[in-house]
PDB file of C-alpha atoms in Angstrom:
ATOM      1  CA  MET A 241     -23.136 -60.849  34.590  1.00 42.00           C
ATOM      2  CA  THR A 242     -20.883 -59.365  31.904  1.00 47.00           C
ATOM      3  CA  GLU A 243     -17.979 -57.381  33.306  1.00 52.00           C
ATOM      4  CA  MET A 244     -17.856 -53.759  32.159  1.00 53.00           C
ATOM      5  CA  ARG A 245     -15.155 -53.137  29.595  1.00 58.00           C
ATOM      6  CA  THR A 246     -12.371 -50.860  30.832  1.00 63.00           C
ATOM      7  CA  GLU A 247     -11.302 -48.296  28.263  1.00 73.00           C
ATOM      8  CA  HIS A 248      -8.353 -45.990  28.619  1.00 79.00           C
ATOM      9  CA  PRO A 249      -9.352 -42.312  29.097  1.00 83.00           C
ATOM     10  CA  THR A 250      -9.041 -40.202  25.961  1.00 86.00           C
ATOM     11  CA  LEU A 251      -6.890 -37.090  26.172  1.00 87.00           C
ATOM     12  CA  VAL A 252      -8.734 -33.897  25.162  1.00 87.00           C
ATOM     13  CA  ASN A 253      -6.659 -30.906  24.063  1.00 84.00           C
ATOM     14  CA  PHE A 254      -8.130 -27.415  24.461  1.00 86.00           C
ATOM     15  CA  ASN A 255      -4.884 -25.561  23.670  1.00 85.00           C
ATOM     16  CA  TYR A 256      -5.664 -22.742  26.106  1.00 87.00           C
ATOM     17  CA  SER A 257      -5.993 -22.182  29.822  1.00 88.00           C
ATOM     18  CA  LEU A 258      -9.226 -23.551  31.307  1.00 87.00           C
ATOM     19  CA  LYS A 259      -9.411 -20.419  33.458  1.00 88.00           C
ATOM     20  CA  ASN A 260     -10.486 -18.397  30.416  1.00 90.00           C
ATOM     21  CA  ILE A 261     -14.025 -17.060  30.699  1.00 88.00           C
ATOM     22  CA  PRO A 262     -16.374 -16.947  27.684  1.00 90.00           C
ATOM     23  CA  THR A 263     -18.428 -13.834  27.045  1.00 89.00           C
ATOM     24  CA  PRO A 264     -21.714 -14.226  29.001  1.00 89.00           C
ATOM     25  CA  SER A 265     -25.144 -13.568  27.569  1.00 89.00           C
ATOM     26  CA  VAL A 266     -26.832 -10.225  28.245  1.00 92.00           C
ATOM     27  CA  ASN A 267     -29.325 -11.804  30.665  1.00 93.00           C
ATOM     28  CA  ILE A 268     -26.629 -13.581  32.678  1.00 93.00           C
ATOM     29  CA  TYR A 269     -24.512 -10.406  32.839  1.00 92.00           C
ATOM     30  CA  LYS A 270     -27.482  -8.313  34.025  1.00 92.00           C
ATOM     31  CA  LYS A 271     -28.389 -10.887  36.658  1.00 94.00           C
ATOM     32  CA  ARG A 272     -24.874 -10.977  38.122  1.00 94.00           C
ATOM     33  CA  LEU A 273     -24.595  -7.180  37.974  1.00 94.00           C
ATOM     34  CA  ILE A 274     -27.853  -6.718  39.907  1.00 94.00           C
ATOM     35  CA  GLU A 275     -26.748  -9.296  42.502  1.00 94.00           C
ATOM     36  CA  LYS A 276     -23.464  -7.467  43.097  1.00 95.00           C
ATOM     37  CA  VAL A 277     -25.092  -4.032  43.262  1.00 95.00           C
ATOM     38  CA  GLU A 278     -27.655  -5.303  45.797  1.00 94.00           C
ATOM     39  CA  SER A 279     -24.851  -6.794  47.876  1.00 93.00           C
ATOM     40  CA  VAL A 280     -22.907  -3.508  47.933  1.00 94.00           C
ATOM     41  CA  ILE A 281     -26.006  -1.482  48.868  1.00 94.00           C
ATOM     42  CA  LYS A 282     -26.869  -3.930  51.636  1.00 93.00           C
ATOM     43  CA  CYS A 283     -23.364  -3.657  53.145  1.00 92.00           C
ATOM     44  CA  MET A 284     -23.456   0.136  52.950  1.00 94.00           C
ATOM     45  CA  ARG A 285     -26.856   0.263  54.645  1.00 94.00           C
ATOM     46  CA  TRP A 286     -25.644  -1.865  57.556  1.00 91.00           C
ATOM     47  CA  LYS A 287     -22.511   0.262  57.971  1.00 91.00           C
ATOM     48  CA  ALA A 288     -24.537   3.462  57.904  1.00 93.00           C
ATOM     49  CA  PHE A 289     -27.149   2.023  60.279  1.00 91.00           C
ATOM     50  CA  PHE A 290     -24.631   1.201  63.009  1.00 86.00           C
ATOM     51  CA  PHE A 291     -22.714   4.454  62.455  1.00 88.00           C
ATOM     52  CA  LEU A 292     -25.858   6.591  62.834  1.00 87.00           C
ATOM     53  CA  LYS A 293     -27.014   4.545  65.795  1.00 83.00           C
ATOM     54  CA  GLU A 294     -23.695   5.207  67.543  1.00 77.00           C
ATOM     55  CA  GLN A 295     -23.953   8.925  66.746  1.00 70.00           C
ATOM     56  CA  ASP A 296     -27.469   9.117  68.216  1.00 67.00           C
ATOM     57  CA  THR A 297     -26.677   7.296  71.465  1.00 62.00           C
ATOM     58  CA  HIS A 298     -23.144   8.772  71.824  1.00 57.00           C
ATOM     59  CA  GLU A 299     -21.945   5.402  73.054  1.00 55.00           C
ATOM     60  CA  THR A 300     -20.940   2.114  71.563  1.00 56.00           C
ATOM     61  CA  GLU A 301     -23.152  -0.782  72.624  1.00 58.00           C
ATOM     62  CA  PRO A 302     -21.331  -4.101  72.998  1.00 63.00           C
ATOM     63  CA  LEU A 303     -22.267  -6.394  70.138  1.00 66.00           C
ATOM     64  CA  GLU A 304     -22.972 -10.048  70.715  1.00 73.00           C
ATOM     65  CA  ASP A 305     -20.306 -12.271  69.190  1.00 74.00           C
ATOM     66  CA  LYS A 306     -21.710 -14.089  66.147  1.00 78.00           C
ATOM     67  CA  TYR A 307     -18.396 -15.768  65.255  1.00 78.00           C
ATOM     68  CA  GLY A 308     -18.270 -14.263  61.769  1.00 78.00           C
ATOM     69  CA  PHE A 309     -21.715 -15.471  60.653  1.00 81.00           C
ATOM     70  CA  LYS A 310     -23.564 -12.707  58.812  1.00 79.00           C
ATOM     71  CA  SER A 311     -27.150 -11.721  59.514  1.00 79.00           C
ATOM     72  CA  ARG A 312     -29.783 -12.774  56.978  1.00 80.00           C
ATOM     73  CA  ARG A 313     -32.013  -9.852  57.825  1.00 82.00           C
ATOM     74  CA  CYS A 314     -32.326  -6.973  55.394  1.00 86.00           C
ATOM     75  CA  PRO A 315     -30.914  -3.668  56.680  1.00 89.00           C
ATOM     76  CA  PRO A 316     -33.299  -0.713  57.063  1.00 90.00           C
ATOM     77  CA  GLN A 317     -33.327   1.910  54.335  1.00 91.00           C
ATOM     78  CA  ILE A 318     -31.136   4.877  55.216  1.00 92.00           C
ATOM     79  CA  GLU A 319     -32.484   8.262  54.191  1.00 93.00           C
ATOM     80  CA  GLN A 320     -28.999   9.708  53.578  1.00 93.00           C
ATOM     81  CA  LEU A 321     -28.157   6.913  51.117  1.00 94.00           C
ATOM     82  CA  LYS A 322     -31.285   7.273  48.957  1.00 94.00           C
ATOM     83  CA  PRO A 323     -29.772   9.662  46.345  1.00 95.00           C
ATOM     84  CA  PHE A 324     -26.731   7.429  45.936  1.00 95.00           C
ATOM     85  CA  GLU A 325     -28.830   4.251  45.596  1.00 95.00           C
ATOM     86  CA  GLU A 326     -31.123   5.865  43.032  1.00 95.00           C
ATOM     87  CA  ALA A 327     -28.125   7.030  40.970  1.00 95.00           C
ATOM     88  CA  VAL A 328     -26.536   3.551  41.018  1.00 94.00           C
ATOM     89  CA  LEU A 329     -29.792   1.826  40.049  1.00 92.00           C
ATOM     90  CA  LYS A 330     -30.242   4.307  37.197  1.00 93.00           C
ATOM     91  CA  LEU A 331     -26.785   3.355  35.912  1.00 92.00           C
ATOM     92  CA  VAL A 332     -27.767  -0.318  35.947  1.00 92.00           C
ATOM     93  CA  GLU A 333     -31.077   0.429  34.254  1.00 90.00           C
ATOM     94  CA  ASN A 334     -29.448   2.395  31.433  1.00 92.00           C
ATOM     95  CA  ILE A 335     -26.503   0.103  30.756  1.00 91.00           C
ATOM     96  CA  LYS A 336     -26.051  -0.660  27.049  1.00 91.00           C
ATOM     97  CA  PHE A 337     -24.453  -3.619  25.295  1.00 90.00           C
ATOM     98  CA  LYS A 338     -22.872  -4.079  21.903  1.00 88.00           C
ATOM     99  CA  SER A 339     -22.185  -7.260  20.001  1.00 85.00           C
ATOM    100  CA  THR A 340     -18.520  -8.106  19.696  1.00 83.00           C
ATOM    101  CA  THR A 341     -16.547 -11.262  19.115  1.00 82.00           C
ATOM    102  CA  ASN A 342     -13.182 -12.614  18.094  1.00 90.00           C
ATOM    103  CA  SER A 343     -11.729 -15.921  17.005  1.00 92.00           C
ATOM    104  CA  PHE A 344     -10.769 -16.882  20.557  1.00 92.00           C
ATOM    105  CA  GLN A 345     -14.262 -16.297  21.982  1.00 91.00           C
ATOM    106  CA  THR A 346     -15.753 -18.141  19.002  1.00 91.00           C
ATOM    107  CA  ASN A 347     -13.495 -21.092  19.784  1.00 92.00           C
ATOM    108  CA  LEU A 348     -14.574 -21.026  23.426  1.00 91.00           C
ATOM    109  CA  LYS A 349     -18.267 -21.097  22.491  1.00 91.00           C
ATOM    110  CA  HIS A 350     -17.641 -23.957  20.068  1.00 91.00           C
ATOM    111  CA  ASP A 351     -15.935 -26.010  22.797  1.00 91.00           C
ATOM    112  CA  ILE A 352     -18.754 -25.271  25.266  1.00 91.00           C
ATOM    113  CA  ARG A 353     -21.348 -26.560  22.795  1.00 91.00           C
ATOM    114  CA  LYS A 354     -19.216 -29.639  22.162  1.00 89.00           C
ATOM    115  CA  ILE A 355     -18.896 -30.368  25.898  1.00 89.00           C
ATOM    116  CA  SER A 356     -22.633 -29.865  26.460  1.00 89.00           C
ATOM    117  CA  SER A 357     -23.568 -32.286  23.699  1.00 90.00           C
ATOM    118  CA  THR A 358     -21.213 -35.151  24.575  1.00 87.00           C
ATOM    119  CA  GLN A 359     -22.282 -38.175  26.623  1.00 88.00           C
ATOM    120  CA  LYS A 360     -18.777 -38.547  28.061  1.00 90.00           C
ATOM    121  CA  MET A 361     -17.417 -36.991  31.247  1.00 89.00           C
ATOM    122  CA  LEU A 362     -14.390 -34.692  31.331  1.00 90.00           C
ATOM    123  CA  ILE A 363     -11.939 -35.641  34.088  1.00 89.00           C
ATOM    124  CA  PRO A 364      -9.067 -33.337  35.104  1.00 88.00           C
ATOM    125  CA  ALA A 365      -5.530 -34.587  35.651  1.00 86.00           C
ATOM    126  CA  ASP A 366      -3.928 -34.423  39.085  1.00 83.00           C
ATOM    127  CA  LYS A 367      -0.795 -32.341  38.455  1.00 81.00           C
ATOM    128  CA  THR A 368      -1.124 -31.238  34.844  1.00 82.00           C
ATOM    129  CA  ARG A 369      -3.620 -29.137  32.850  1.00 84.00           C
ATOM    130  CA  ASN A 370      -4.748 -32.153  30.832  1.00 86.00           C
ATOM    131  CA  MET A 371      -8.373 -33.250  30.579  1.00 89.00           C
ATOM    132  CA  TYR A 372      -9.610 -36.745  29.739  1.00 90.00           C
ATOM    133  CA  GLU A 373     -12.866 -38.122  28.378  1.00 90.00           C
ATOM    134  CA  MET A 374     -14.323 -41.094  30.195  1.00 89.00           C
ATOM    135  CA  ASP A 375     -17.548 -43.082  30.128  1.00 90.00           C
ATOM    136  CA  GLU A 376     -19.969 -42.158  32.948  1.00 89.00           C
ATOM    137  CA  GLN A 377     -20.285 -45.711  34.306  1.00 89.00           C
ATOM    138  CA  GLN A 378     -16.541 -46.214  34.211  1.00 88.00           C
ATOM    139  CA  TYR A 379     -16.020 -42.911  36.046  1.00 89.00           C
ATOM    140  CA  ALA A 380     -18.566 -43.832  38.753  1.00 88.00           C
ATOM    141  CA  LYS A 381     -16.830 -47.184  39.270  1.00 88.00           C
ATOM    142  CA  LEU A 382     -13.405 -45.572  39.513  1.00 86.00           C
ATOM    143  CA  LEU A 383     -14.672 -42.917  41.924  1.00 87.00           C
ATOM    144  CA  LYS A 384     -16.273 -45.486  44.238  1.00 86.00           C
ATOM    145  CA  GLU A 385     -13.220 -47.741  44.233  1.00 84.00           C
ATOM    146  CA  ASN A 386     -10.844 -44.915  45.132  1.00 83.00           C
ATOM    147  CA  ILE A 387     -13.052 -43.598  47.957  1.00 83.00           C
ATOM    148  CA  THR A 388     -14.000 -46.938  49.536  1.00 83.00           C
ATOM    149  CA  LYS A 389     -10.345 -48.016  49.424  1.00 82.00           C
ATOM    150  CA  ASN A 390      -9.707 -45.903  52.550  1.00 81.00           C
ATOM    151  CA  TYR A 391     -13.161 -44.820  53.724  1.00 82.00           C
ATOM    152  CA  GLU A 392     -16.387 -46.508  54.717  1.00 83.00           C
ATOM    153  CA  MET A 393     -19.783 -45.461  53.417  1.00 79.00           C
ATOM    154  CA  ALA A 394     -21.806 -43.652  56.102  1.00 81.00           C
ATOM    155  CA  SER A 395     -25.578 -43.936  56.432  1.00 84.00           C
ATOM    156  CA  ASN A 396     -28.091 -41.098  56.198  1.00 86.00           C
ATOM    157  CA  THR A 397     -28.649 -41.534  59.948  1.00 90.00           C
ATOM    158  CA  THR A 398     -25.043 -40.492  60.622  1.00 89.00           C
ATOM    159  CA  PHE A 399     -25.521 -37.454  58.389  1.00 87.00           C
ATOM    160  CA  LYS A 400     -28.692 -36.429  60.281  1.00 90.00           C
ATOM    161  CA  ASP A 401     -27.023 -36.967  63.675  1.00 91.00           C
ATOM    162  CA  ILE A 402     -24.157 -34.622  62.735  1.00 90.00           C
ATOM    163  CA  ASN A 403     -26.610 -31.918  61.642  1.00 90.00           C
ATOM    164  CA  SER A 404     -28.646 -32.372  64.851  1.00 92.00           C
ATOM    165  CA  GLU A 405     -25.537 -31.954  66.992  1.00 92.00           C
ATOM    166  CA  ALA A 406     -24.507 -28.871  65.008  1.00 90.00           C
ATOM    167  CA  LEU A 407     -27.973 -27.380  65.527  1.00 90.00           C
ATOM    168  CA  GLU A 408     -27.723 -27.848  69.300  1.00 91.00           C
ATOM    169  CA  LEU A 409     -24.367 -26.043  69.354  1.00 89.00           C
ATOM    170  CA  ALA A 410     -25.713 -23.246  67.147  1.00 89.00           C
ATOM    171  CA  GLU A 411     -28.701 -22.727  69.441  1.00 90.00           C
ATOM    172  CA  LYS A 412     -26.423 -22.519  72.500  1.00 89.00           C
ATOM    173  CA  LEU A 413     -24.319 -19.883  70.751  1.00 88.00           C
ATOM    174  CA  ASN A 414     -27.435 -18.055  69.494  1.00 88.00           C
ATOM    175  CA  ILE A 415     -26.376 -18.278  65.854  1.00 87.00           C
ATOM    176  CA  ASP A 416     -28.928 -20.853  64.628  1.00 85.00           C
ATOM    177  CA  ASP A 417     -30.661 -18.136  62.575  1.00 84.00           C
ATOM    178  CA  ARG A 418     -27.413 -17.520  60.656  1.00 85.00           C
ATOM    179  CA  MET A 419     -26.123 -21.026  60.023  1.00 83.00           C
ATOM    180  CA  ASP A 420     -27.001 -23.474  57.264  1.00 84.00           C
ATOM    181  CA  THR A 421     -27.236 -27.207  57.736  1.00 84.00           C
ATOM    182  CA  MET A 422     -24.272 -29.214  56.517  1.00 82.00           C
ATOM    183  CA  ALA A 423     -24.824 -29.946  52.833  1.00 82.00           C
ATOM    184  CA  LYS A 424     -23.782 -33.068  50.990  1.00 81.00           C
ATOM    185  CA  LYS A 425     -20.885 -32.345  48.645  1.00 82.00           C
ATOM    186  CA  GLN A 426     -20.042 -34.188  45.474  1.00 82.00           C
ATOM    187  CA  ALA A 427     -16.602 -35.811  45.366  1.00 83.00           C
ATOM    188  CA  PHE A 428     -14.580 -36.094  42.174  1.00 85.00           C
ATOM    189  CA  ILE A 429     -11.366 -37.730  41.075  1.00 85.00           C
ATOM    190  CA  THR A 430      -8.306 -36.521  39.213  1.00 86.00           C
ATOM    191  CA  LEU A 431      -6.205 -38.821  37.056  1.00 86.00           C
ATOM    192  CA  LYS A 432      -2.511 -39.258  37.825  1.00 83.00           C
ATOM    193  CA  ASP A 433      -1.244 -38.905  34.286  1.00 81.00           C
ATOM    194  CA  HIS A 434       2.191 -37.808  35.555  1.00 78.00           C
ATOM    195  CA  LYS A 435       2.857 -41.390  36.689  1.00 77.00           C
ATOM    196  CA  GLU A 436       5.066 -43.640  34.598  1.00 73.00           C
ATOM    197  CA  ASN A 437       3.255 -46.049  32.245  1.00 72.00           C
ATOM    198  CA  PHE A 438       0.008 -44.064  32.619  1.00 73.00           C
ATOM    199  CA  HIS A 439      -0.837 -44.406  28.929  1.00 66.00           C
ATOM    200  CA  ALA A 440       0.219 -48.052  28.683  1.00 61.00           C
ATOM    201  CA  ASP A 441      -0.786 -49.711  31.958  1.00 58.00           C
ATOM    202  CA  SER A 442      -4.472 -49.672  32.985  1.00 57.00           C
ATOM    203  CA  SER A 443      -3.576 -50.435  36.613  1.00 57.00           C
ATOM    204  CA  THR A 444      -1.579 -47.189  36.719  1.00 51.00           C
ATOM    205  CA  TRP A 445      -4.249 -44.760  35.506  1.00 52.00           C
ATOM    206  CA  GLN A 446      -6.934 -46.439  37.640  1.00 61.00           C
ATOM    207  CA  LYS A 447      -5.006 -45.255  40.708  1.00 60.00           C
ATOM    208  CA  ALA A 448      -6.768 -41.920  40.791  1.00 57.00           C
ATOM    209  CA  LYS A 449      -6.878 -39.277  43.463  1.00 57.00           C
ATOM    210  CA  TRP A 450     -10.304 -38.403  44.860  1.00 49.00           C
ATOM    211  CA  VAL A 451     -11.078 -34.920  46.076  1.00 55.00           C
ATOM    212  CA  GLU A 452     -14.071 -33.526  47.923  1.00 50.00           C
ATOM    213  CA  PHE A 453     -15.819 -30.915  45.828  1.00 43.00           C
ATOM    214  CA  ALA A 454     -15.611 -27.457  47.400  1.00 39.00           C
ATOM    215  CA  ASN A 455     -18.325 -24.892  46.639  1.00 37.00           C
TER     216      ASN A 455
END
């Protein structure tokens, strides 16, 4: 079997902070706006529901501790909030957009198209803002080597057993209707380009740092 050729990662310069956000499309903006408005209305309905319930009974009923897990049920519609909700939804319905751009946003869109079309992977550096291009197979090999250096691969049975145990605990605490099962998370690596001889010695840059991806 032919051994895969190891190529040094290629530095990619963006010349701006990667925290910059490109202008979204109208459809994406509307979708996010509706999601946020629905979330605010839902919170207000729950607050109003418990407030009015307390006013009607003239006493505060002890609430069962749910340990911070939110209910997935939809709150009932509150008559007193109807005018406000209708006014907010009318604002969303009548929102208008205008086309605008500048050289910076144009540059962002150009880089996004370039990233989407490439077959390479972009790997962040560990302690700098640099990004590096790397072949997908080479990245997968480097990721596996850095994880299995200190950790052992677990089976799907172990994963199912952990979820089963978590379900039992959730049922005992009466929060099983609010909890999600533990999801598998993708790990990624960052390259230690701050190390000496990173650009000259392949054994140096292959000592990457792996990080569990957080949603």
